[in-house]
Tab-separated table of C-alpha atoms and ligand atoms in Angstrom:
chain	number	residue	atom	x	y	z
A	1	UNK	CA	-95.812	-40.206	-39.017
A	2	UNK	CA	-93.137	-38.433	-36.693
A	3	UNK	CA	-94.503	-35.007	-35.319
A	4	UNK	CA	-95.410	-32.616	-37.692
A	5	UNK	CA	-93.157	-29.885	-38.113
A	6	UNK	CA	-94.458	-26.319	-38.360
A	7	UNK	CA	-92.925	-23.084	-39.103
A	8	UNK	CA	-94.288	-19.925	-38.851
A	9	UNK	CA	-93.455	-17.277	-40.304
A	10	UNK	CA	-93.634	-13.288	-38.591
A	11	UNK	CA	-93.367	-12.776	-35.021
A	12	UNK	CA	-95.725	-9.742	-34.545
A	13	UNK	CA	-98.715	-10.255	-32.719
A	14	UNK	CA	-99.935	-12.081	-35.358
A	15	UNK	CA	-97.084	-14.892	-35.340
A	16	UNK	CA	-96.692	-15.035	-31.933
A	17	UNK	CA	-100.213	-15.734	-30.944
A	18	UNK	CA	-100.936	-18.214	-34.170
A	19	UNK	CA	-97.583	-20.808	-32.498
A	20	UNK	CA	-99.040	-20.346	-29.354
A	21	UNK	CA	-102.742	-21.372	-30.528
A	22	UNK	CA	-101.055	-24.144	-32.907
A	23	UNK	CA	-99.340	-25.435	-29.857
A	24	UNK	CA	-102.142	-25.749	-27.974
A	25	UNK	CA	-103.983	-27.445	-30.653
A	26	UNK	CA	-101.504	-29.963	-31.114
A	27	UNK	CA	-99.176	-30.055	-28.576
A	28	UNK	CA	-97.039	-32.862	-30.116
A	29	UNK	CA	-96.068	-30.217	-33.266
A	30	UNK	CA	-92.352	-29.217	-33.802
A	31	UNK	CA	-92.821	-25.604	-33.584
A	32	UNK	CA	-90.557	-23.207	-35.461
A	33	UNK	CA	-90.645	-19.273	-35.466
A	34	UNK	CA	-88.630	-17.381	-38.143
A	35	UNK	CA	-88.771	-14.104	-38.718
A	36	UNK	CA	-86.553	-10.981	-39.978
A	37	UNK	CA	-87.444	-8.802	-36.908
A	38	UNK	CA	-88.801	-9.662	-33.338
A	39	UNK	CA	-89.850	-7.101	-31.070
A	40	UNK	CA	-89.585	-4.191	-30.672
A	41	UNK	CA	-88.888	-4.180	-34.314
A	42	UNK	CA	-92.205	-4.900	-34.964
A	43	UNK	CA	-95.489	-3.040	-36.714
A	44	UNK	CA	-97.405	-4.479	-33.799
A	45	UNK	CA	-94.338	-2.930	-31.411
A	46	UNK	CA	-95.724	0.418	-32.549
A	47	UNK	CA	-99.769	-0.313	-32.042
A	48	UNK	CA	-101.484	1.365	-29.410
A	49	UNK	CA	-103.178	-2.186	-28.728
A	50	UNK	CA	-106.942	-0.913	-27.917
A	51	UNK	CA	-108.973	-3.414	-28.723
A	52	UNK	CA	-111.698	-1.481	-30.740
A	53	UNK	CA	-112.622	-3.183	-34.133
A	54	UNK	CA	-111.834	-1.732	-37.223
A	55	UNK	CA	-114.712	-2.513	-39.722
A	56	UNK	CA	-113.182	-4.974	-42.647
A	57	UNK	CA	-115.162	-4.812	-45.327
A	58	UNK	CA	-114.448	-8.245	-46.953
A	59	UNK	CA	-115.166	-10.354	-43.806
A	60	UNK	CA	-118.626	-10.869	-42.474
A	61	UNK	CA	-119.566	-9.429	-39.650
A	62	UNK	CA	-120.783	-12.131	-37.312
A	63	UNK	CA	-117.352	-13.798	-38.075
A	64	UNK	CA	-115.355	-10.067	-37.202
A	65	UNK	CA	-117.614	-9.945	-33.861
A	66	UNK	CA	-116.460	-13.804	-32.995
A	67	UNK	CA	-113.085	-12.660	-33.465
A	68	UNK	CA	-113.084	-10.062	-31.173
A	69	UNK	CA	-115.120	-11.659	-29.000
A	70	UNK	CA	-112.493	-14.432	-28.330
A	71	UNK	CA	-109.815	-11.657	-28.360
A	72	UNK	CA	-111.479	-9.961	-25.752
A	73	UNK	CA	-112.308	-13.124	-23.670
A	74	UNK	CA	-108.492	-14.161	-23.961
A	75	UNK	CA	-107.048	-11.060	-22.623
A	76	UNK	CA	-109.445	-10.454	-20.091
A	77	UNK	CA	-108.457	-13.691	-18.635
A	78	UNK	CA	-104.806	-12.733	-18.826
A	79	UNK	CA	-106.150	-8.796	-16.786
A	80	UNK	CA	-108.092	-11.084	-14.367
A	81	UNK	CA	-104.744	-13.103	-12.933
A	82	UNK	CA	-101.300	-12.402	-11.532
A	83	UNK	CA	-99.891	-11.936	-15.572
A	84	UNK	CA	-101.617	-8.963	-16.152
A	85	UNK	CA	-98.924	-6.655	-15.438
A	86	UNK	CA	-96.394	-8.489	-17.213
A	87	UNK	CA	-98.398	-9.318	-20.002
A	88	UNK	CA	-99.416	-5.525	-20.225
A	89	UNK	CA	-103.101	-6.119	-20.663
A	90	UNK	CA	-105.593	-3.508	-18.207
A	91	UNK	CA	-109.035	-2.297	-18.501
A	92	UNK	CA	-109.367	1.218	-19.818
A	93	UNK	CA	-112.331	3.432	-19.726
A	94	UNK	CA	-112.911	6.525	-22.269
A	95	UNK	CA	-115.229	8.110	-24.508
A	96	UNK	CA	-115.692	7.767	-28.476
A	97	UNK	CA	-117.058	11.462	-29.522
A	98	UNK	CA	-118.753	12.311	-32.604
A	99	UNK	CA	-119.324	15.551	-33.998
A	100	UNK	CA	-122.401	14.220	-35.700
A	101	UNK	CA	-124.703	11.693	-34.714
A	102	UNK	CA	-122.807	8.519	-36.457
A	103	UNK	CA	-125.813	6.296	-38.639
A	104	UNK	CA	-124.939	3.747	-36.687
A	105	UNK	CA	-125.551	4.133	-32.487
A	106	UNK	CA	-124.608	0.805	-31.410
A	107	UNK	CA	-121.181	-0.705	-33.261
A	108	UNK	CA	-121.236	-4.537	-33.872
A	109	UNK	CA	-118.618	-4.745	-30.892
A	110	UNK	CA	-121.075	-2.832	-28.323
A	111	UNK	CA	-121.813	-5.745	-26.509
A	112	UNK	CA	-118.576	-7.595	-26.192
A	113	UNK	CA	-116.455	-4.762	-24.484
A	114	UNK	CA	-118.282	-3.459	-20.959
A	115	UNK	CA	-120.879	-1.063	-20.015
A	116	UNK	CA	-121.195	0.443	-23.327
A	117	UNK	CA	-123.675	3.104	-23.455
A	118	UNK	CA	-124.514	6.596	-25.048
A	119	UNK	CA	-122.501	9.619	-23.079
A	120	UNK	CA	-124.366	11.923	-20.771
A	121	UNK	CA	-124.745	15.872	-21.135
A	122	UNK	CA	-122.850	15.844	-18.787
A	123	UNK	CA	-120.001	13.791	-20.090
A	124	UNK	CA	-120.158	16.156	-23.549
A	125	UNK	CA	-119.293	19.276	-22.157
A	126	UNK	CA	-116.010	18.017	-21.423
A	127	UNK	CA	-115.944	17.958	-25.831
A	128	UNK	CA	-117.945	21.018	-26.871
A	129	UNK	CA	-117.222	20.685	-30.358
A	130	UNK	CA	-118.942	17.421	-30.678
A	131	UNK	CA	-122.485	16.447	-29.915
A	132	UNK	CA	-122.762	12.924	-29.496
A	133	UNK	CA	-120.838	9.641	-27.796
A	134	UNK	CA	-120.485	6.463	-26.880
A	135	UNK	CA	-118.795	5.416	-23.146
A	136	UNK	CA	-117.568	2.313	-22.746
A	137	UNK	CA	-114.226	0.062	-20.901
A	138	UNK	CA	-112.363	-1.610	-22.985
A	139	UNK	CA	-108.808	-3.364	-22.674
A	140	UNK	CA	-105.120	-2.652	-23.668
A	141	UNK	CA	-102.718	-4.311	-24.942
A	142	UNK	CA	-99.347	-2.376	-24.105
A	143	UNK	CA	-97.516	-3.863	-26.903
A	144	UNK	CA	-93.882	-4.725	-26.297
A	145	UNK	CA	-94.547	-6.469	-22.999
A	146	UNK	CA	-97.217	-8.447	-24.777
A	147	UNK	CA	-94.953	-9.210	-27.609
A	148	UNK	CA	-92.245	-10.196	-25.055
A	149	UNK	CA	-94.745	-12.724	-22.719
A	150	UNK	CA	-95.921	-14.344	-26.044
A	151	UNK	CA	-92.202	-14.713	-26.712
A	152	UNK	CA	-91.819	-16.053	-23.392
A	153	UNK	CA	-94.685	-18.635	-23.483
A	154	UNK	CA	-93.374	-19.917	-26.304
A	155	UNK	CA	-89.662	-20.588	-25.002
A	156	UNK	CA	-91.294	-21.905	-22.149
A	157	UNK	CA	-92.307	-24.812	-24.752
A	158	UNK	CA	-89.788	-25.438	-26.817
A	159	UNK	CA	-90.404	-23.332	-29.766
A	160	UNK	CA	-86.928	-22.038	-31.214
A	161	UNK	CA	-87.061	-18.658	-32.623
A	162	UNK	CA	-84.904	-17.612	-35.337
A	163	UNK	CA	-84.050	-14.581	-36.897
A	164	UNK	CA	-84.377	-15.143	-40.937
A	165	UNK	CA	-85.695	-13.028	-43.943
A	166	UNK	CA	-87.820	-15.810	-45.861
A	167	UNK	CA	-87.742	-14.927	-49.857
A	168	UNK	CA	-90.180	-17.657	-50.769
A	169	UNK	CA	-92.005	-20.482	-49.006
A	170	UNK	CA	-90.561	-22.930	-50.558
A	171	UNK	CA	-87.250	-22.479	-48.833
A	172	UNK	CA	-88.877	-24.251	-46.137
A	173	UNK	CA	-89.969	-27.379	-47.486
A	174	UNK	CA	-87.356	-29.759	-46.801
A	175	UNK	CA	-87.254	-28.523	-43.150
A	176	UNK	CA	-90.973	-28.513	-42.545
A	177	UNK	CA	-94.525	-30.206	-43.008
A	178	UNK	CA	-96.248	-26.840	-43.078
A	179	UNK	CA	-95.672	-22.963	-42.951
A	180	UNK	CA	-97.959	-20.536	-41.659
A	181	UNK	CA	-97.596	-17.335	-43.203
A	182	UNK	CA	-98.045	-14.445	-40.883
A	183	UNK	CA	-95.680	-12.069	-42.689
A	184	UNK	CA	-97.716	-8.835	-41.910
A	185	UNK	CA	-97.530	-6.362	-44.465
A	186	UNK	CA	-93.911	-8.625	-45.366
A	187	UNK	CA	-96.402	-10.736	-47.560
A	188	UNK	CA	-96.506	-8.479	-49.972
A	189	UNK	CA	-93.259	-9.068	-50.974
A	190	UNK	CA	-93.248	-12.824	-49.871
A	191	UNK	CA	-96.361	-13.892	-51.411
A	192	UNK	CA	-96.925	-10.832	-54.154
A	193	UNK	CA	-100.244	-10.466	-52.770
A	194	UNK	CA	-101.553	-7.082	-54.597
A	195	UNK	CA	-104.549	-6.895	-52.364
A	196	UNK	CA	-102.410	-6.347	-49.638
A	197	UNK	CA	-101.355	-2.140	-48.966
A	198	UNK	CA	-99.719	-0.150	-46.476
A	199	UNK	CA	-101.844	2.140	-44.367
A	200	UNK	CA	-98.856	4.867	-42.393
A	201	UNK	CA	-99.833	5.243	-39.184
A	202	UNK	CA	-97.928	8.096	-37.332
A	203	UNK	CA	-98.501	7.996	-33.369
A	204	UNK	CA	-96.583	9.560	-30.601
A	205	UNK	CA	-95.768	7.845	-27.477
A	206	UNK	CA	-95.586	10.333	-24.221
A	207	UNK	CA	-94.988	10.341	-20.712
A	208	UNK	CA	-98.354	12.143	-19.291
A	209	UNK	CA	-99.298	9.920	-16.108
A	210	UNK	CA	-102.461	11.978	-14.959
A	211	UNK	CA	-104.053	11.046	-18.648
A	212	UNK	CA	-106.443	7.636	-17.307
A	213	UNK	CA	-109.107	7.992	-19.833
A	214	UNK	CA	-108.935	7.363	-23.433
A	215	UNK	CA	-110.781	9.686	-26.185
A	216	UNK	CA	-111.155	8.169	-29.304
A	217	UNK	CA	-112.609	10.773	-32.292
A	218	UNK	CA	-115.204	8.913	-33.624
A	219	UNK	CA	-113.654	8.444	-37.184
A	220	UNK	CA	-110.525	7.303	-35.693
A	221	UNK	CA	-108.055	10.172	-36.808
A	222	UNK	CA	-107.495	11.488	-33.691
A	223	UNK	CA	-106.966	9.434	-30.400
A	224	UNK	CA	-105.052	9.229	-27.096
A	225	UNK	CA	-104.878	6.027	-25.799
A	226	UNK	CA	-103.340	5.550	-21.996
A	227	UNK	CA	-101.406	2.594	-21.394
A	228	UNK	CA	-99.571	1.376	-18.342
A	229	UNK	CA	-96.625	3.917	-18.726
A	230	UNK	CA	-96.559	5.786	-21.455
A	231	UNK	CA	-99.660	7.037	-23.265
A	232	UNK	CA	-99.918	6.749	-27.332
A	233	UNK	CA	-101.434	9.773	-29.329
A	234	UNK	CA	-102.477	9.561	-32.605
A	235	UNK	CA	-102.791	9.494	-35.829
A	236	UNK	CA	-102.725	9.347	-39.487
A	237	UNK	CA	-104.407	7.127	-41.959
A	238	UNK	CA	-101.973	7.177	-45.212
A	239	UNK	CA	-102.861	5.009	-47.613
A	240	UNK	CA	-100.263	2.963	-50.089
A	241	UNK	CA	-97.697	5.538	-47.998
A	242	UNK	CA	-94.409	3.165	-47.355
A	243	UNK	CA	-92.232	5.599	-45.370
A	244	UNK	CA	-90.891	4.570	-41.905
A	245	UNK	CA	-89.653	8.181	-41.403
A	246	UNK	CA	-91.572	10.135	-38.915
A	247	UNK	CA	-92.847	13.460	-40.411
A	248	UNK	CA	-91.911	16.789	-38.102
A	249	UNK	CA	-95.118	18.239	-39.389
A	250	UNK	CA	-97.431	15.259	-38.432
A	251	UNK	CA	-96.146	15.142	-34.968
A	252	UNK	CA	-96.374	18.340	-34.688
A	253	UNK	CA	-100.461	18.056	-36.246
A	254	UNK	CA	-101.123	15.127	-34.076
A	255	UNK	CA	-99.895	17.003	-30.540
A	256	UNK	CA	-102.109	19.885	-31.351
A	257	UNK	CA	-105.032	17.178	-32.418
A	258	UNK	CA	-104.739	15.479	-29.296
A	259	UNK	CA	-104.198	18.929	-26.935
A	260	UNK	CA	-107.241	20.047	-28.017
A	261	UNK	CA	-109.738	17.136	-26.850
A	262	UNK	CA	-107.242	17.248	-23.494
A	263	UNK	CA	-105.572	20.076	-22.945
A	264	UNK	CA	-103.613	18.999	-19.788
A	265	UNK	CA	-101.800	16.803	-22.581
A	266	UNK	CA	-99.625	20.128	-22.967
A	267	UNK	CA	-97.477	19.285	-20.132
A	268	UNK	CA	-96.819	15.971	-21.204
A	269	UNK	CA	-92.974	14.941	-21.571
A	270	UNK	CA	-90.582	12.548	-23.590
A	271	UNK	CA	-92.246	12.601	-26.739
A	272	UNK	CA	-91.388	9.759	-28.812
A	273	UNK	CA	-92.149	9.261	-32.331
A	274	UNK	CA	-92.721	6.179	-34.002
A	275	UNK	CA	-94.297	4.753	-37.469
A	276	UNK	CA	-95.672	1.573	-38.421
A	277	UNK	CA	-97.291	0.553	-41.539
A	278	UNK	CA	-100.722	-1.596	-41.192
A	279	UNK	CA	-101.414	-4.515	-43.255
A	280	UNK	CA	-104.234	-3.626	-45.114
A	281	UNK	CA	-106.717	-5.393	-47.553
A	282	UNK	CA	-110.672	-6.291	-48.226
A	283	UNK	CA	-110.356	-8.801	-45.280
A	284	UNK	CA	-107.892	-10.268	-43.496
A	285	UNK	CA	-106.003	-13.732	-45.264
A	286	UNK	CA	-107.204	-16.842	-43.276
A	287	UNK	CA	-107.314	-19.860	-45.742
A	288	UNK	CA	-105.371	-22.974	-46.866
A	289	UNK	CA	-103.139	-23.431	-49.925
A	290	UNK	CA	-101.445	-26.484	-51.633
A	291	UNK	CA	-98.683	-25.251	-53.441
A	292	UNK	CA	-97.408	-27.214	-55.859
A	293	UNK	CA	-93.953	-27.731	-57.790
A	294	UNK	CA	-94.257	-30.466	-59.956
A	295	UNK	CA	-95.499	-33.768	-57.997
A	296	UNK	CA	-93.741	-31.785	-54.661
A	297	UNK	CA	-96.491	-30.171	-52.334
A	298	UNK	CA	-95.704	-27.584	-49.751
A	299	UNK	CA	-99.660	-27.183	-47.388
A	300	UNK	CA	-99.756	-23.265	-46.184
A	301	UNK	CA	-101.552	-21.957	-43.999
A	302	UNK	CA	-102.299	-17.844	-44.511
A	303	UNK	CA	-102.903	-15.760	-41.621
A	304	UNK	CA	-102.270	-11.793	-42.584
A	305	UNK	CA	-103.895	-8.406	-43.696
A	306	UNK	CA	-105.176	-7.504	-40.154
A	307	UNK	CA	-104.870	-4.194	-41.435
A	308	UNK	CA	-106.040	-1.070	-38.110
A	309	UNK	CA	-107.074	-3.575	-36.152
A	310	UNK	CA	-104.751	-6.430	-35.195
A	311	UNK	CA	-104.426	-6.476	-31.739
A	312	UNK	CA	-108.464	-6.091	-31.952
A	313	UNK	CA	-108.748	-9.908	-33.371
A	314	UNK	CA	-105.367	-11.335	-33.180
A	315	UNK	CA	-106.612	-14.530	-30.903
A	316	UNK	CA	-109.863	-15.346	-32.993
A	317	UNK	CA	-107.506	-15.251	-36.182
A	318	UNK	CA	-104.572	-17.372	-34.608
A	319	UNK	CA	-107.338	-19.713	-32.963
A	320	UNK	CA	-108.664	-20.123	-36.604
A	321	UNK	CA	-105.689	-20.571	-38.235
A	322	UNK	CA	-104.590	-22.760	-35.435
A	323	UNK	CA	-107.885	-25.039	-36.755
A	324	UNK	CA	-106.646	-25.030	-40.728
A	325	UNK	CA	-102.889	-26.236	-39.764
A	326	UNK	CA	-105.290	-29.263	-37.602
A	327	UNK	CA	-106.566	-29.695	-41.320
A	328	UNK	CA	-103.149	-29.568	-42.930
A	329	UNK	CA	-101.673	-32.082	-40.105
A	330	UNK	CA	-105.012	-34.726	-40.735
A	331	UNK	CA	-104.161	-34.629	-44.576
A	332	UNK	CA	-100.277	-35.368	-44.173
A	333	UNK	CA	-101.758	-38.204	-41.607
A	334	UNK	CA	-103.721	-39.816	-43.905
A	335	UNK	CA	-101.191	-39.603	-46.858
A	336	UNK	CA	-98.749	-41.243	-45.169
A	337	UNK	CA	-101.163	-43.790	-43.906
A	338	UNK	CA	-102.212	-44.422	-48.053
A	339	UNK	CA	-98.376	-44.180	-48.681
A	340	UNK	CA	-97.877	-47.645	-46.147
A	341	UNK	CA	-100.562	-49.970	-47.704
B	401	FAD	P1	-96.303	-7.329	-37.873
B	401	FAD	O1	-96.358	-6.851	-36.476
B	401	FAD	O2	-95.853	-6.399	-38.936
B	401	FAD	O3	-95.480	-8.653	-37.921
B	401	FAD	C1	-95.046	-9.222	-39.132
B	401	FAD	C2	-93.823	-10.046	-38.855
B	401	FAD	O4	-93.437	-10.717	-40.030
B	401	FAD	C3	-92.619	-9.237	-38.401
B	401	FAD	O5	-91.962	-9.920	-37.361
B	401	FAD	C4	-91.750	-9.195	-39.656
B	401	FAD	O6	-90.356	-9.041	-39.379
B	401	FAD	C5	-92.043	-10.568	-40.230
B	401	FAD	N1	-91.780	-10.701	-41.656
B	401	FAD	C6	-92.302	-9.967	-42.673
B	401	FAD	N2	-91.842	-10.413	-43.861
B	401	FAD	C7	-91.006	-11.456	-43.576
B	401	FAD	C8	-90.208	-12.329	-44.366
B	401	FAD	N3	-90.187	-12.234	-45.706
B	401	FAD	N4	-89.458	-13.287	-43.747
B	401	FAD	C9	-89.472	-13.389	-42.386
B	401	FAD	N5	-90.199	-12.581	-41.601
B	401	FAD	C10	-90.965	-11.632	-42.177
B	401	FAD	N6	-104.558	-2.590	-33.906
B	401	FAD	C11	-105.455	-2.676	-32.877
B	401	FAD	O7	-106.178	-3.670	-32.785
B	401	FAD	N7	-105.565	-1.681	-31.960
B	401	FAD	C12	-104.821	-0.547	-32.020
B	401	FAD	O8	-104.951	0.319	-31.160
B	401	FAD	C13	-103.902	-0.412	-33.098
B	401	FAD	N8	-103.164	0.720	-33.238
B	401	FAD	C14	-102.293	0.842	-34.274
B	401	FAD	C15	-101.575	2.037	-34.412
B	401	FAD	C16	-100.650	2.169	-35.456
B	401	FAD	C17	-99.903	3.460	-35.606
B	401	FAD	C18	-100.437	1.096	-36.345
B	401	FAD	C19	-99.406	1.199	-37.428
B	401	FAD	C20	-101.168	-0.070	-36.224
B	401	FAD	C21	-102.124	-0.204	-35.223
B	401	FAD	N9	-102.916	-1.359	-35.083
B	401	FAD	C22	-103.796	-1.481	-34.036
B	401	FAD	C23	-102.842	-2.428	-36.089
B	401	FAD	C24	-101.880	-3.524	-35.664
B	401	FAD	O9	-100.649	-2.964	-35.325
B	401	FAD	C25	-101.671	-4.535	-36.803
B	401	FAD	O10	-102.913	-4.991	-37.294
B	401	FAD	C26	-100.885	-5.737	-36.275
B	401	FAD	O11	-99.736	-5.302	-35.586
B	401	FAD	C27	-100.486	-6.665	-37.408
B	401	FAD	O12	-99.732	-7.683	-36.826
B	401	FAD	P2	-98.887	-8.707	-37.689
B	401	FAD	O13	-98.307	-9.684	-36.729
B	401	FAD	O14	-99.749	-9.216	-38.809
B	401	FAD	O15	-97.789	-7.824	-38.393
């Protein structure tokens, strides 16, 4: 048969990295990207890209760790060469802090991200409302440039972008063999997936340039996260919450959240405000589907619901989904093999 034709659909981190892992795969696929928004119109544009798992708790663990695990592998290749800076990927160090002792000491992820280990006395009186922490280096993601040299990559070979609201799969049929649906929290709408519901995440994005250290509390509601220029404070958890607008009274919570774990944060400058809505579910969407109309199939491969933690697993996901449109290509091969006897 001629070269399979793929389409995928979303270009968040989620799309992006998925046609680069399909590519690589199979290098002789026709790869398409269509999507309503690119960056930095993205949910992933307004991540603060740590990579610090969020527990899903639909998806076994061993197969969240080997997620992450090739997540962090990938970009720590991409901080060890000359594409770090464009790419946006560095190592950060920080604290998580606890105000309790947590039931768990050691998360699933301690021994994928470097030199985790319990905090000092020391270390705690810089928190003295919270008794307990874990230190540890980690790496970042700053989003938009990583959007933008995935976007890049993928020019580079051959895969067209274009800018398109799909309404239903099917649209694509005639066009291509397969479409992968990345769709973010878009598949709600484009696949009527129930399971899938917005979690509003409020951050603030500010220009503080002393901050090098990120502080995570350990529940995850209140964090500052320093990037290469611009550090991200957050947040808020708002479950089945669909509003883009930013709330005056949650910034205004979240600066006095985050001043009070670092006060030097007071001086910092250019506040910007942003909102994004995380695609959450029991466990992220990674599986086949034949759909059929009559005696016409459409294969589709789902990759979407990566809910707080995206940018945590987006390569093991794309990598895995990369291996089910492999699938999806071998079937078409050998019905069009059956169709010539
Ligand atoms: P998106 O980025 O939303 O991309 C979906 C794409 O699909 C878009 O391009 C959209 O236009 C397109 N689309 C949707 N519907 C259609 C349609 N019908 N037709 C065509 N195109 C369509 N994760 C971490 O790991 N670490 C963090 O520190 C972190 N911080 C976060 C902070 C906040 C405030 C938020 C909101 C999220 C955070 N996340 C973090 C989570 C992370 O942002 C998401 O898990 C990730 O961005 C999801 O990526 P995605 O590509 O699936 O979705």
């Amino acid at each position: 048969m001629a070269a399979p034709k793929v389409a995928v659909v979303g270009a968040g981190v989620v799309g992006l990295s998925t046609a680069l892992c399909i590519l690589e795969a199979c290098p002789s696929c026709s790869v398409a990207v269509l999507s309503e928004q690119f960056s930095p119109n993205t949910t992933s544009d307004v991540a603060a890209g740590m990579l610090i798992p969020h527990t899903c708790p639909g998806t076994p663990i061993h197969v969240q760790k080997q997620w992450f695990k090739e997540t962090f592998t990938y970009l720590f290749g991409i901080c060890n060469s000359a594409e770090a800076s464009e790419a946006g990927i560095h190592l950060v160090s920080g604290w998580q802090i606890f105000k309790n002792t947590p039931k768990e000491e050691s998360p699933f992820w301690s021994d994928v991200v470097l030199g985790f280990r319990p905090m000092s006395e020391a270390e705690l009186q810089k928190f003295p409302q919270h008794r307990f922490g874990q230190a540890f280096t980690t790496l970042k993601c700053d989003c938009p440039p990583y959007l933008l040299w995935l976007e890049k990559r993928l020019k580079a070979a051959g895969v067209q972008m274009h800018t398109r609201k799909v309404s239903d799969l099917w649209e694509l049929h005639r066009e291509y063999n397969i479409v992968v649906n990345c769709a973010g929290i878009g598949a709600h709408q484009l696949v009527g997936d129930e399971q899938l519901f917005p979690i509003r995440g409020q951050v603030l994005k500010v220009h503080a340039p002393w901050v090098k250290n990120f502080i995570r509390d350990g529940d995850g509601s209140t964090y500052i996260y320093p990037g290469i220029h611009r550090v991200t404070l957050g947040g808020t958890r708002e479950k089945h919450n669909w509003s883009l607008s930013p709330h005056p009274g949650t910034t205004k919570d979240i600066f006095d959240r985050c001043c009070s774990l670092e006060p030097s944060l007071q001086g910092a400058q250019d506040v910007k405000v942003k909102v994004g809505l995380r695609p959450s579910r029991q466990s992220v969407r990674l599986n086949r589907e034949v759909l059929s109309q009559g005696a016409v199939k459409l294969l589709v491969v789902h990759n979407y619901g990566h809910g707080a933690g995206g940018f945590s697993i987006h390569r093991g996901t794309a990598q895995e989904a990369a291996r089910l449109v492999g699938e999806c290509i071998a079937a078409l091969q050998g019905s069009s093999s059956r169709a010539k006897l």
